[in-house]
Coordinates of C-alpha atoms in Angstrom, one line a residue:
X30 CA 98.0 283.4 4.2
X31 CA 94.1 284.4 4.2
X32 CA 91.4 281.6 4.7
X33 CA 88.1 282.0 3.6
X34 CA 85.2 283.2 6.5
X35 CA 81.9 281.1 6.6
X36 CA 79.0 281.6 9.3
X37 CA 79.8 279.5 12.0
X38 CA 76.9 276.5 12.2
X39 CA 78.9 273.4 11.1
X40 CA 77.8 273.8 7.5
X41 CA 79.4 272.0 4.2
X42 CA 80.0 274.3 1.5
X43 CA 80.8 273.8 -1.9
X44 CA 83.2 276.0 -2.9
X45 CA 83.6 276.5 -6.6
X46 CA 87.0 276.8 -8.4
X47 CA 86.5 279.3 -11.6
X48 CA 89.6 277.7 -13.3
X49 CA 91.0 274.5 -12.6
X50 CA 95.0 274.6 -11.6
X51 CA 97.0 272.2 -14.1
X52 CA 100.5 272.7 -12.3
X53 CA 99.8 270.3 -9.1
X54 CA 101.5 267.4 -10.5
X55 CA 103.3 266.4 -7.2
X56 CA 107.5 265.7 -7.6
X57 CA 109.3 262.9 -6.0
X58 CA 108.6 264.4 -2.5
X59 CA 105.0 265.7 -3.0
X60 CA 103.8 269.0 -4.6
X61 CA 106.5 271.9 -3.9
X62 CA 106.1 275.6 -4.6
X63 CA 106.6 279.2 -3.4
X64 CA 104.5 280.3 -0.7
X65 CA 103.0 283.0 -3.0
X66 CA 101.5 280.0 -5.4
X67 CA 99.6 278.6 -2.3
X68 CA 98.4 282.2 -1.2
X69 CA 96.7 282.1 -4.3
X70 CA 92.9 281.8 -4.0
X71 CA 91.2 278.3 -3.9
X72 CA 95.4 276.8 -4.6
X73 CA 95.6 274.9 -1.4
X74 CA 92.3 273.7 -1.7
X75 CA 92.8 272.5 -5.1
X76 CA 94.8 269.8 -4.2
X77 CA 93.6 268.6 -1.0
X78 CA 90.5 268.3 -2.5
X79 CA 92.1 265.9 -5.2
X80 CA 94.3 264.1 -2.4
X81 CA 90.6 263.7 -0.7
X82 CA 88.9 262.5 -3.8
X83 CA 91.8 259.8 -4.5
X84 CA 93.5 258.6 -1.0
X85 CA 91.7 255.5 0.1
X86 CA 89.7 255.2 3.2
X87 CA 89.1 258.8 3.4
X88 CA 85.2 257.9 4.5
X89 CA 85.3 256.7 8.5
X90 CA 89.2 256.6 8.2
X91 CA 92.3 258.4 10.6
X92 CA 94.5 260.9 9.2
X93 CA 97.6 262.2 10.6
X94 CA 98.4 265.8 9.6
X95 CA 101.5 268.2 10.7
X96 CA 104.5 270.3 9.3
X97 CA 108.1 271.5 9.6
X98 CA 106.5 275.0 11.0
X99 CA 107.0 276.6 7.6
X100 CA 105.1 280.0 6.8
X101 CA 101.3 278.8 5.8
X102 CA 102.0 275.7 8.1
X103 CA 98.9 276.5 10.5
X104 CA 96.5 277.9 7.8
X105 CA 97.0 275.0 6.1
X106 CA 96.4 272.2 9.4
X107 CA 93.5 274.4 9.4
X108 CA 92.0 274.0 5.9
X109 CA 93.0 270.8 6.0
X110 CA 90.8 269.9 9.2
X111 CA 87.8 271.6 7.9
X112 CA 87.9 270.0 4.3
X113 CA 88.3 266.2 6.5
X114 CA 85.8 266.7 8.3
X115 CA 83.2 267.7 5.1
X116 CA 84.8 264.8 3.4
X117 CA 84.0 262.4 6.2
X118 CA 86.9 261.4 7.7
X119 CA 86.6 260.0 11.7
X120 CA 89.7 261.3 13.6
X121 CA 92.3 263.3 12.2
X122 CA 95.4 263.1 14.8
X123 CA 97.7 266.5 14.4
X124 CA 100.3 268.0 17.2
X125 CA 101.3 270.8 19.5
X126 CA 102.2 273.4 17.4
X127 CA 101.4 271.3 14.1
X128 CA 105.1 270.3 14.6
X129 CA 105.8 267.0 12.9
X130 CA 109.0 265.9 11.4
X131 CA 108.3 263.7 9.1
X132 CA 109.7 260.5 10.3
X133 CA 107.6 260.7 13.5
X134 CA 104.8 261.7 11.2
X135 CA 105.4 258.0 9.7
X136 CA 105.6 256.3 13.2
X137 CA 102.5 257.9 14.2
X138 CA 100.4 256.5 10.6
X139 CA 101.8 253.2 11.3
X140 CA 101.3 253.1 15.2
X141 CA 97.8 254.4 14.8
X142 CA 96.6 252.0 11.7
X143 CA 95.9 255.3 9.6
X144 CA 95.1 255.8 6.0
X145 CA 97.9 258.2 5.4
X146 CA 99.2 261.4 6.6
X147 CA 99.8 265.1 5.1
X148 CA 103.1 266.5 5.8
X149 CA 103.2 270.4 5.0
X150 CA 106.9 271.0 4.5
X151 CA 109.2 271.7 1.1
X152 CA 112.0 269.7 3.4
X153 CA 115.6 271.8 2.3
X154 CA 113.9 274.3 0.7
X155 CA 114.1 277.8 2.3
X156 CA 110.3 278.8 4.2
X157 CA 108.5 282.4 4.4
X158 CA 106.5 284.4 2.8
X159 CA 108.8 284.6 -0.5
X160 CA 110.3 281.3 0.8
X161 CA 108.5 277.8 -0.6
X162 CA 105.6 275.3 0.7
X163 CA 104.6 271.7 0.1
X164 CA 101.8 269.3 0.6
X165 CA 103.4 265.5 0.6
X166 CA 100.9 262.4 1.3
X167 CA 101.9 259.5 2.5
X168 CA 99.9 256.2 2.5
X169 CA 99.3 253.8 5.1
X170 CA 102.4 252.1 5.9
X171 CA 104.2 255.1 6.6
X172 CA 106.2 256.1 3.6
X173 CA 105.4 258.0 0.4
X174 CA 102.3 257.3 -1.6
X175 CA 103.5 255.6 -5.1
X176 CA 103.5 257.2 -8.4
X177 CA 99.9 255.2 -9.4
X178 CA 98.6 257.5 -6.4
X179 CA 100.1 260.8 -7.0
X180 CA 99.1 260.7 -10.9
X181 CA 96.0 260.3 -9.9
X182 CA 95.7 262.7 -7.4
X183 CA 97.5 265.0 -10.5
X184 CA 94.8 264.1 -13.0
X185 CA 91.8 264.8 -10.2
X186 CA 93.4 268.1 -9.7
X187 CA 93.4 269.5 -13.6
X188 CA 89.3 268.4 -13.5
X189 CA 88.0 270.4 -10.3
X190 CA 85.4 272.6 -10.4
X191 CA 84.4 272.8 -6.4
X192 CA 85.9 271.5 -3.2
X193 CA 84.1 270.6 0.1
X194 CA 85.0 272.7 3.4
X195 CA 83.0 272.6 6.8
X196 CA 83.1 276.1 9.1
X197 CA 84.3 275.9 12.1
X198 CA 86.7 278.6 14.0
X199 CA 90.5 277.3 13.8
X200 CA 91.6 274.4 16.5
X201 CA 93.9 275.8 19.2
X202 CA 97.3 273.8 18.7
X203 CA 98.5 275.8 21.4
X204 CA 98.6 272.5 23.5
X205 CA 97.7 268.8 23.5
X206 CA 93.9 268.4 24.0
X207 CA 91.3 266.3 21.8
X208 CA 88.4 268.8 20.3
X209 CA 85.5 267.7 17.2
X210 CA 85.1 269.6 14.4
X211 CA 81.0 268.1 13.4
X212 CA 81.7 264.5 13.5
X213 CA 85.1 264.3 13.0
X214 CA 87.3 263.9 16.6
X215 CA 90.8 265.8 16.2
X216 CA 93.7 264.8 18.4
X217 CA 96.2 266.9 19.5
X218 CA 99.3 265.0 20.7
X219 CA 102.6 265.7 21.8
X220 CA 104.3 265.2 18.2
X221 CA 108.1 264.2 20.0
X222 CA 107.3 261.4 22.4
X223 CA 105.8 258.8 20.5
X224 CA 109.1 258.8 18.3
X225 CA 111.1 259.4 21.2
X226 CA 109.8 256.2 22.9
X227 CA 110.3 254.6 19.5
X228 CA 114.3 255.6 19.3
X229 CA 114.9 253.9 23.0
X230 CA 113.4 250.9 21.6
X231 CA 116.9 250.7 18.7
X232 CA 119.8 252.4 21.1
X233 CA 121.6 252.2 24.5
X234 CA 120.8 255.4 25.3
X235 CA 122.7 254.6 28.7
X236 CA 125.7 253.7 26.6
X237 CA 125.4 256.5 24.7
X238 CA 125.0 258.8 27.3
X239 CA 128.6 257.3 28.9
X240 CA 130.4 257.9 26.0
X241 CA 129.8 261.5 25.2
X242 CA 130.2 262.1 28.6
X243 CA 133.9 261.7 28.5
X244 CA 135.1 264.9 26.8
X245 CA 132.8 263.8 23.4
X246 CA 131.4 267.6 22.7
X247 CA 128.7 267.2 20.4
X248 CA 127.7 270.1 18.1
X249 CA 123.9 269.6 16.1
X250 CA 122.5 272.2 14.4
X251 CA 118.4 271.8 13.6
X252 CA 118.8 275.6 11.0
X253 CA 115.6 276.7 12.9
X254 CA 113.9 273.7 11.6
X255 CA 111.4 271.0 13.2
X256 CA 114.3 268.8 14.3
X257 CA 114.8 271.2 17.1
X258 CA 112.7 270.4 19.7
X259 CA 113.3 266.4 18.9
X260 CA 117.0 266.7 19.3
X261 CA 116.8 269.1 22.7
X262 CA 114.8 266.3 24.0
X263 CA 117.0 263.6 22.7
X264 CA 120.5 264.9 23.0
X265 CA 120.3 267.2 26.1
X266 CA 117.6 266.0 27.9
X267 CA 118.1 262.0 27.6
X268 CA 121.7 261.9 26.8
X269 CA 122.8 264.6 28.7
X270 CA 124.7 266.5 26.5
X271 CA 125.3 270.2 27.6
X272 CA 122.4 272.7 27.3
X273 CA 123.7 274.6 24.1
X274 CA 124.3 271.6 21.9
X275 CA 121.5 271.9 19.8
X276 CA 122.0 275.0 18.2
X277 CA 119.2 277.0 16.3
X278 CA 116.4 274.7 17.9
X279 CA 113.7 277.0 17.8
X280 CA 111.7 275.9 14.4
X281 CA 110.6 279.6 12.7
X282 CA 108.2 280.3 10.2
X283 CA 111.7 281.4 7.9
X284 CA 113.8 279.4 9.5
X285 CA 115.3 282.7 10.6
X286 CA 117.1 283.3 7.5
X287 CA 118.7 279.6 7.4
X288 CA 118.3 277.5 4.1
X289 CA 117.3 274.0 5.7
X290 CA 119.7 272.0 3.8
X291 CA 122.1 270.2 5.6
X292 CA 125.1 270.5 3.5
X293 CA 128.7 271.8 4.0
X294 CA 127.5 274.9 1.6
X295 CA 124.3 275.7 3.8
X296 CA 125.8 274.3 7.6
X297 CA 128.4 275.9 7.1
X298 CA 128.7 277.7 10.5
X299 CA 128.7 274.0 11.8
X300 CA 131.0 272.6 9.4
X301 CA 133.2 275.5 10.2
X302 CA 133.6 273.9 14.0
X303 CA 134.2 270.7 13.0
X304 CA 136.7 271.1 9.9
X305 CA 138.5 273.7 11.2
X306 CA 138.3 273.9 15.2
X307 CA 139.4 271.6 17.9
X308 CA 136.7 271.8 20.1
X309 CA 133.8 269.3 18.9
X310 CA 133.8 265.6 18.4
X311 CA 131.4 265.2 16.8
X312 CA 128.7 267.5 14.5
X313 CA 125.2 266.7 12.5
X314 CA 122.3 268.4 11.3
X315 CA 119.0 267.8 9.6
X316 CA 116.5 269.4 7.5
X317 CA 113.8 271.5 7.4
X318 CA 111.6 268.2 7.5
X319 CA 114.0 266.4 9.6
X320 CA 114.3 263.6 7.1
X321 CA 117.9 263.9 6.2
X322 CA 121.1 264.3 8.0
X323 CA 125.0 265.6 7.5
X324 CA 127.8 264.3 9.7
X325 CA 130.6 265.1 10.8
X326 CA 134.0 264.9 13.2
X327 CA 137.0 266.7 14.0
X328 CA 138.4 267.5 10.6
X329 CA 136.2 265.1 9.0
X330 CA 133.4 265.5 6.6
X331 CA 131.4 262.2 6.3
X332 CA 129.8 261.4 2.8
X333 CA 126.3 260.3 2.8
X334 CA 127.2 257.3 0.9
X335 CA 129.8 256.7 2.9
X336 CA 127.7 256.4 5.9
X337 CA 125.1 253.9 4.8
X338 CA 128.3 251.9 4.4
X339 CA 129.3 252.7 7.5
X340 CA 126.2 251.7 9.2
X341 CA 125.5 248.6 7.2
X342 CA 129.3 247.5 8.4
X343 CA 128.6 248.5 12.0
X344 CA 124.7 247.3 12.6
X345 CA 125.8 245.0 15.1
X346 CA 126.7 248.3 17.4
X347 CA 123.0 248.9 17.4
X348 CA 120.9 246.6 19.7
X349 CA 117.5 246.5 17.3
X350 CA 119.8 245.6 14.4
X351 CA 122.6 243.2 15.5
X352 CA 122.9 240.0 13.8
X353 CA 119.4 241.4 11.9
X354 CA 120.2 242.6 8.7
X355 CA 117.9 241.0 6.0
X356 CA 119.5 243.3 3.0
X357 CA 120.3 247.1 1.8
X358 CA 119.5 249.5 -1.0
X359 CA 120.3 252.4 -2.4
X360 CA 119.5 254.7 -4.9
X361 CA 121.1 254.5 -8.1
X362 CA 123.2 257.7 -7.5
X363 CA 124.4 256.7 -4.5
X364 CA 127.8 255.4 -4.6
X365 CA 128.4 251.5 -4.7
X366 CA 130.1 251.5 -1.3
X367 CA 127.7 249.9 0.3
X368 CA 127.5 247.4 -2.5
X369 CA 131.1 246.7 -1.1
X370 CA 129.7 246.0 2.4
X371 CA 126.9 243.8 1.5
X372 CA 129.1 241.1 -0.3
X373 CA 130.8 241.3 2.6
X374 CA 128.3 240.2 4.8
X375 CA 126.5 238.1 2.4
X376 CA 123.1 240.1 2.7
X377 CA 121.4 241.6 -0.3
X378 CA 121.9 244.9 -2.0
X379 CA 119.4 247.1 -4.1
X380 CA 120.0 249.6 -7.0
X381 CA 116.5 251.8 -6.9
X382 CA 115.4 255.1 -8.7
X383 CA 116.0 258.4 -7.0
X384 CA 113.0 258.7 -4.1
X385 CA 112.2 256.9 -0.8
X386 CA 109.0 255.8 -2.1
X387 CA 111.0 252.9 -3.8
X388 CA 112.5 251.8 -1.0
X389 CA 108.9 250.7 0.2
X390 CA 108.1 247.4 -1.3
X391 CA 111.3 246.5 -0.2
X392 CA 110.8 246.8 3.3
X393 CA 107.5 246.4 3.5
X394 CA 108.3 243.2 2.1
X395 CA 111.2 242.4 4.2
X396 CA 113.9 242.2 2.0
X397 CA 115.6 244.9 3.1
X398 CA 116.4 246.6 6.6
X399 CA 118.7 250.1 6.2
X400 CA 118.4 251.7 3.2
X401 CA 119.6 255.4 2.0
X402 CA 120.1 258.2 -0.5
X403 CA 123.4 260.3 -1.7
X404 CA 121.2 263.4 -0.9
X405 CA 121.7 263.2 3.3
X406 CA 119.1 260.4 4.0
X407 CA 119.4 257.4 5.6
X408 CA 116.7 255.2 6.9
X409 CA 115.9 251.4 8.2
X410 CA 112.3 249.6 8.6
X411 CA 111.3 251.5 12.1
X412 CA 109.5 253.7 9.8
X413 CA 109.1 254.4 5.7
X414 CA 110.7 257.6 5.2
X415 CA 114.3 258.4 6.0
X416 CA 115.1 259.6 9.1
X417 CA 117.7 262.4 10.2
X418 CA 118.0 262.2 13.7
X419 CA 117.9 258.6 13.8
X420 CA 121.1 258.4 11.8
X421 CA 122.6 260.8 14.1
X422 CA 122.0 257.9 16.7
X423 CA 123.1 255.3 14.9
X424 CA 126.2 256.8 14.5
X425 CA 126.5 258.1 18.1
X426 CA 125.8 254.1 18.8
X427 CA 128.5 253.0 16.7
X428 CA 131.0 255.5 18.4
X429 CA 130.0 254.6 21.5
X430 CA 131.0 250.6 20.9
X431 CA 133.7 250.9 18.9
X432 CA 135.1 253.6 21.3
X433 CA 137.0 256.1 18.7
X434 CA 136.2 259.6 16.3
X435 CA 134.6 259.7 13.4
X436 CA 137.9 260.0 11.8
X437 CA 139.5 257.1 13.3
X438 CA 136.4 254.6 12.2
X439 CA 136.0 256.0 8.5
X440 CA 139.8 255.5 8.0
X441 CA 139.0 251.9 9.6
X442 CA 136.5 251.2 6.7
X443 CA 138.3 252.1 3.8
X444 CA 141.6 250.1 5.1
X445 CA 138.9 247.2 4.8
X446 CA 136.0 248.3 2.0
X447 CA 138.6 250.6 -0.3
X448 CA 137.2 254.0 -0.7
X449 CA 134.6 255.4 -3.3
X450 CA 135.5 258.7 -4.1
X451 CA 132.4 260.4 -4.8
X452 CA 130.9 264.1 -4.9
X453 CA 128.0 265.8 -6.3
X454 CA 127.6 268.8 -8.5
X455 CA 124.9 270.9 -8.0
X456 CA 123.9 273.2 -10.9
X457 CA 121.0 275.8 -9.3
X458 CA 118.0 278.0 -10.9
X459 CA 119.5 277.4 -14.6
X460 CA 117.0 278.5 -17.3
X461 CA 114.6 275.3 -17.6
X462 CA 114.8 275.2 -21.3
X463 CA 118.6 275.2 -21.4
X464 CA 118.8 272.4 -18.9
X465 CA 116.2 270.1 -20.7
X466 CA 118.4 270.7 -24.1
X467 CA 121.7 270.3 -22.3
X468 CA 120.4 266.7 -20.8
X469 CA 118.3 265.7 -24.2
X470 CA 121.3 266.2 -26.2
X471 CA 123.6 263.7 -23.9
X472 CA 120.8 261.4 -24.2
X473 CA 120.5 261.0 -27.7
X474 CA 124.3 260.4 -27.7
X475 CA 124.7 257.7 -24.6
X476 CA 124.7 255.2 -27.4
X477 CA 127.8 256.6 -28.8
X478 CA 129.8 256.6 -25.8
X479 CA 130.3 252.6 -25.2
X480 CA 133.7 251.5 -26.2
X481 CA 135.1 255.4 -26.0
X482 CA 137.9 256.7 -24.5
X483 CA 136.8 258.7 -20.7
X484 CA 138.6 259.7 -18.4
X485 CA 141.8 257.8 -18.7
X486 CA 139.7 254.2 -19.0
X487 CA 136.7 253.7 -21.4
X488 CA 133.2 253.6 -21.5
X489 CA 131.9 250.5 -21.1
X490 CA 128.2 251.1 -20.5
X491 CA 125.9 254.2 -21.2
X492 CA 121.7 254.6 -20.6
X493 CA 119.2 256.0 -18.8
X494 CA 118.4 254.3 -15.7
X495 CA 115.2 252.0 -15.9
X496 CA 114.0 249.8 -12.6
X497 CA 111.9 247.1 -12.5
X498 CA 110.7 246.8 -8.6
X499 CA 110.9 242.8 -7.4
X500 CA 107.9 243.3 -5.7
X501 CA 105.4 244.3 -8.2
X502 CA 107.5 243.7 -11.1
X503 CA 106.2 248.1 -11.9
X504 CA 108.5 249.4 -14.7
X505 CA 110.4 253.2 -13.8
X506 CA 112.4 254.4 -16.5
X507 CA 113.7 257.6 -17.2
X508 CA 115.6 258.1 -13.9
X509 CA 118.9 259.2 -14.4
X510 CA 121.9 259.3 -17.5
X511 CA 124.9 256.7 -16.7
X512 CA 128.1 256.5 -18.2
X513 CA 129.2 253.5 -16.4
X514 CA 133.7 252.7 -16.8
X515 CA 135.6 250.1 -16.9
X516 CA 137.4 250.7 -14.0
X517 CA 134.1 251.0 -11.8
X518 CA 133.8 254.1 -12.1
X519 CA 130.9 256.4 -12.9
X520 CA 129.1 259.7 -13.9
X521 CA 125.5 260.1 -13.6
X522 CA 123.2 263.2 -14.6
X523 CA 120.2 263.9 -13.5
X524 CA 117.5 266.6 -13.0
X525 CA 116.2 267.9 -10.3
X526 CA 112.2 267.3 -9.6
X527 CA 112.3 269.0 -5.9
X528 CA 112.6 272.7 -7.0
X529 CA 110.4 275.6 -7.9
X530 CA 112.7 278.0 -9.6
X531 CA 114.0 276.6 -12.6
X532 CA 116.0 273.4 -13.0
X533 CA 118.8 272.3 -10.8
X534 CA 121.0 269.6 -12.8
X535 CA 123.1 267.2 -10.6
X536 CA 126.3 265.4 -11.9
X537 CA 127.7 262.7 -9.6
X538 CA 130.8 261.5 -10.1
X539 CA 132.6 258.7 -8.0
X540 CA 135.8 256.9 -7.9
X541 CA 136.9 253.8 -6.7
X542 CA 140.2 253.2 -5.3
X543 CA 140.6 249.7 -3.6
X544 CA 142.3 249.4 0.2
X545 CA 145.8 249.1 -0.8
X546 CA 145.1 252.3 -3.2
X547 CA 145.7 256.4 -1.5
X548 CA 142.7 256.4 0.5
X549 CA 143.6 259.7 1.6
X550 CA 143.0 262.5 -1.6
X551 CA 141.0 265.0 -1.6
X552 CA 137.9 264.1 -3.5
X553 CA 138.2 266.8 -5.8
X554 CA 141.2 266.1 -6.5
X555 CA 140.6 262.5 -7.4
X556 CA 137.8 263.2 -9.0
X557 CA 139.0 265.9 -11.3
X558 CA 140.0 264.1 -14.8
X559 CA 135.8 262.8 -14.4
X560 CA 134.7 266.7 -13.7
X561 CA 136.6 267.8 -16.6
X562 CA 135.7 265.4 -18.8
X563 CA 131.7 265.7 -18.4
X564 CA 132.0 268.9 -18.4
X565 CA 133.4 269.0 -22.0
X566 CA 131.3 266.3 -23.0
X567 CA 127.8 267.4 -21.7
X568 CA 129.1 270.9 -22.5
X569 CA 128.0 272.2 -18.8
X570 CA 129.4 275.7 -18.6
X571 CA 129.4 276.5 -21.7
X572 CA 125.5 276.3 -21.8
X573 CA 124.6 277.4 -18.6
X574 CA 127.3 280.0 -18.4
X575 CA 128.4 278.3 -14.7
X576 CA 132.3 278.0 -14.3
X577 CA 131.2 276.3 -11.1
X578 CA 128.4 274.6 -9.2
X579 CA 126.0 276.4 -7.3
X580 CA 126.6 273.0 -4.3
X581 CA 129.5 270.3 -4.3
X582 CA 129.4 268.0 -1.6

């Protein structure tokens, strides 16, 4: 990526944008596209300028600025600095590297009383030059700037005609120092400590470290991402795992090749050694942000809905949350089994839209303390945004105090919760215009379905997902087709927001089967009679012309 060259003397220029960019309306995780759309001229620009001209505080305030070490990552902390600094701002704080997952990115807004942050990263999408970029702001407790914000920032965007940038020759990030740009004080900081420190604050680390020390052989796999250097730290440096544990640690610009999706279809190398090899305990991985996480054991492949259950049940392994838990959400895709737990335990649960942002009010307003997504993220109050290798911890904690395999603890959970079935269909890169008809048409027809035959049970509710936050009583509708069944369970559609080549439509599809039920099918398999009947009834293949998802998990 090519910046633009201005005399060096400290100068503000206004640079003017010939045609104003109407695309930038930012998804659920920021605004996402291919690395070539933010090579184009005055792109970039574009939308900081708008984030600038809409984040609060920008005048006098602290920013904290990073990425995942994406392609365009350091052109961009670059640009970004120069266009603070013309806009005012006092300190931006930005590390080593400009390596920052985006949980520690949250820690370090909150611990430092910033306005916000700007992650560079298009989390699990692939990085490089023909790969994909993102610009995400996040707002000043932490977690993802809400809808009110990012439409704003949207409508500022369409109406540009000039952005602000100061020269000055590009900040070395090659180590931790603290350097001024005019008036404005940058920080560089060692971007793994800080949320290093902050992890030894929730676990035992010593008891931990005791229990994978007694033939526990851990496999994690960071796909060349940022979570690298975090878990070398973390899991072979702290907990004394062997040197070799974290494999593909060193984040790349391409992520050498690796799709940073932590999936059984993209870690598949790692999900190899777990599923069908004898010699790891235990396996994880994260993203290209390091936001989400995948886990797994011997021969066992742990859903993510599934494990918020499994944490929720097990908080009191976990010294920070023992005896702590104030309630839980989820997101309305992911599967009710934690709804299970938290009757259980008498603590609140949440049904939210699709999006950590929504999570927010809730624990900002401590009425929850773990929360989590179907899509590999799981997260408590230590920070607003989910976190991946703090789930890897957690789970490492639970382990550790209940003394057994992932295996022998999940089968332990559905003897006492029952099982939810539950599996997600991806359906990749389909034409945009056939997706949008495909879902508009089941739409129209929800209505129809209550009181129908489905799936050996009937329908007993059908809509599209609408949430009303108990905090500030904001309406979201729109989020997501249900056809809810008698027997509990359900299939949900949605569309993807997070991707830049065409649509990606998910189905989700989960089953529940109470402890006395077979708690040991495959979910496929107990899931089939749902998969065949939305795929007649939403007509999947025979409008996209896919006999089969592009991702099942």
């Amino acid at each position: 990526m090519q910046s633009l060259a201005f005399p060096s003397n400290n100068s503000v220029y206004n640079v003017p944008i010939s045609t104003s960019f109407t695309d930038q309306k930012p998804g659920t995780s920021g605004l996402r596209k291919s690395s070539k759309q933010f090579e184009v001229p005055n792109y970039l620009e574009s939308f900081i300028e708008a984030i600038f001209q809409t984040l609060p505080g920008v005048e006098g305030g602290v920013l904290v600025l990073g990425g995942d070490g994406r392609y365009g990552n350091t052109r961009a902390i670059d640009v970004i600095l120069r266009m603070g600094a013309a806009h005012g701002l006092s300190k931006v704080i930005t590390t080593v590297d400009g390596i920052l997952s985006t949980p520690a990115a949250s820690h370090l807004i909150r611990k430092n009383n910033a306005i916000g942050g700007i992650i560079l990263s298009a989390s699990h999408n692939s990085g490089g030059p023909d790969g994909d970029f993102g610009v995400k702001v996040n707002g000043a407790n932490g977690g993802p700037t809400p809808e009110s914000l990012t439409d704003n920032i949207y409508k500022c965007s369409k109406s540009l005609q000039e952005y602000k940038i100061l020269d000055h020759s590009p900040i070395s990030l090659d180590s931790i120092g603290k350097y001024s740009i005019s008036a404005m004080e940058v920080d560089v900081v060692d971007g793994i400590e800080d949320y290093i420190s902050l992890m030894q604050k929730l676990f035992d680390f010593d008891r931990i470290k005791s229990f994978i020390s007694q033939d526990f052989l851990i496999a994690f796999d960071a796909l060349n991402a940022v979570t690298g250097p975090y878990a070398k730290r973390l899991l072979e440096e702290l907990l004394h795992a062997p040197i070799g544990t974290v494999r593909n640690g060193v984040p790349l610009s391409d992520f050498g090749g690796c799709h940073p999706d932590p999936n059984l279809t993209y870690a598949k190398e790692l999900a190899n050694l777990l599923l069908n090899g004898n010699e790891y305990s235990f396996g994880a991985a994260c993203d290209g942000d390091g936001d989400r996480n995948m886990i797994l054991g011997r021969g066992c492949f742990v859903n993510p809905s599934d494990s918020l259950a499994v944490l929720t049940a097990n908080a009191n392994s976990a010294p920070a949350y023992a005896g702590s838990l104030a309630g839980v959400a989820r997101s309305m895709p992911t599967s009710a089994a934690v709804d299970v737990v938290a009757q259980d335990l008498g603590i609140s649960c949440f049904e939210t839209p699709t999006g950590w942002k929504f999570f927010g009010n809730l624990l900002d307003s401590g009425q929850i303390t773990l929360c989590g997504e179907e899509s590999f993220g799981t997260g408590s109050n230590h920070v607003r945004e989910k976190d991946g290798l703090w789930a890897v911890l957690f789970w490492l904690q639970i382990l550790s105090d209940k003394q057994c395999s992932v295996a022998e603890l999940m089968s332990l959970h559905w003897k006492r919760y029952g099982r939810h079935y539950y599996s997600r269909h991806d359906y990749e890169s389909i034409s945009s215009d056939v997706a949008y008809e495909l879902y508009q048409r089941l739409e129209l027809n929800l209505h129809k379905l209550i009181g129908k035959p489905f799936s050996n049970t009937v329908v007993s509710h059908a809509d599209n997902f609408s949430y009303k936050d108990p905090v500030d009583s904001s309406v979201t509708e729109g989020q997501g087709l249900r056809i809810l069944l008698n027997d509990g369970s359900r299939v949900i559609l949605r569309l993807s927001g997070t991707g830049t080549q065409g649509a990606t439509l998910r189905v989700y599809l989960e089953r529940y089967v109470s402890p006395d039920g077979n708690l040991k099918q495959n979910p496929q398999n107990a899931l089939s009679d749902l998969i065949r009947e939305i795929d007649s009834l939403a007509e999947i293949t025979k409008r996209t012309g896919m006999n089969k998802p592009t991702v099942i998990t």
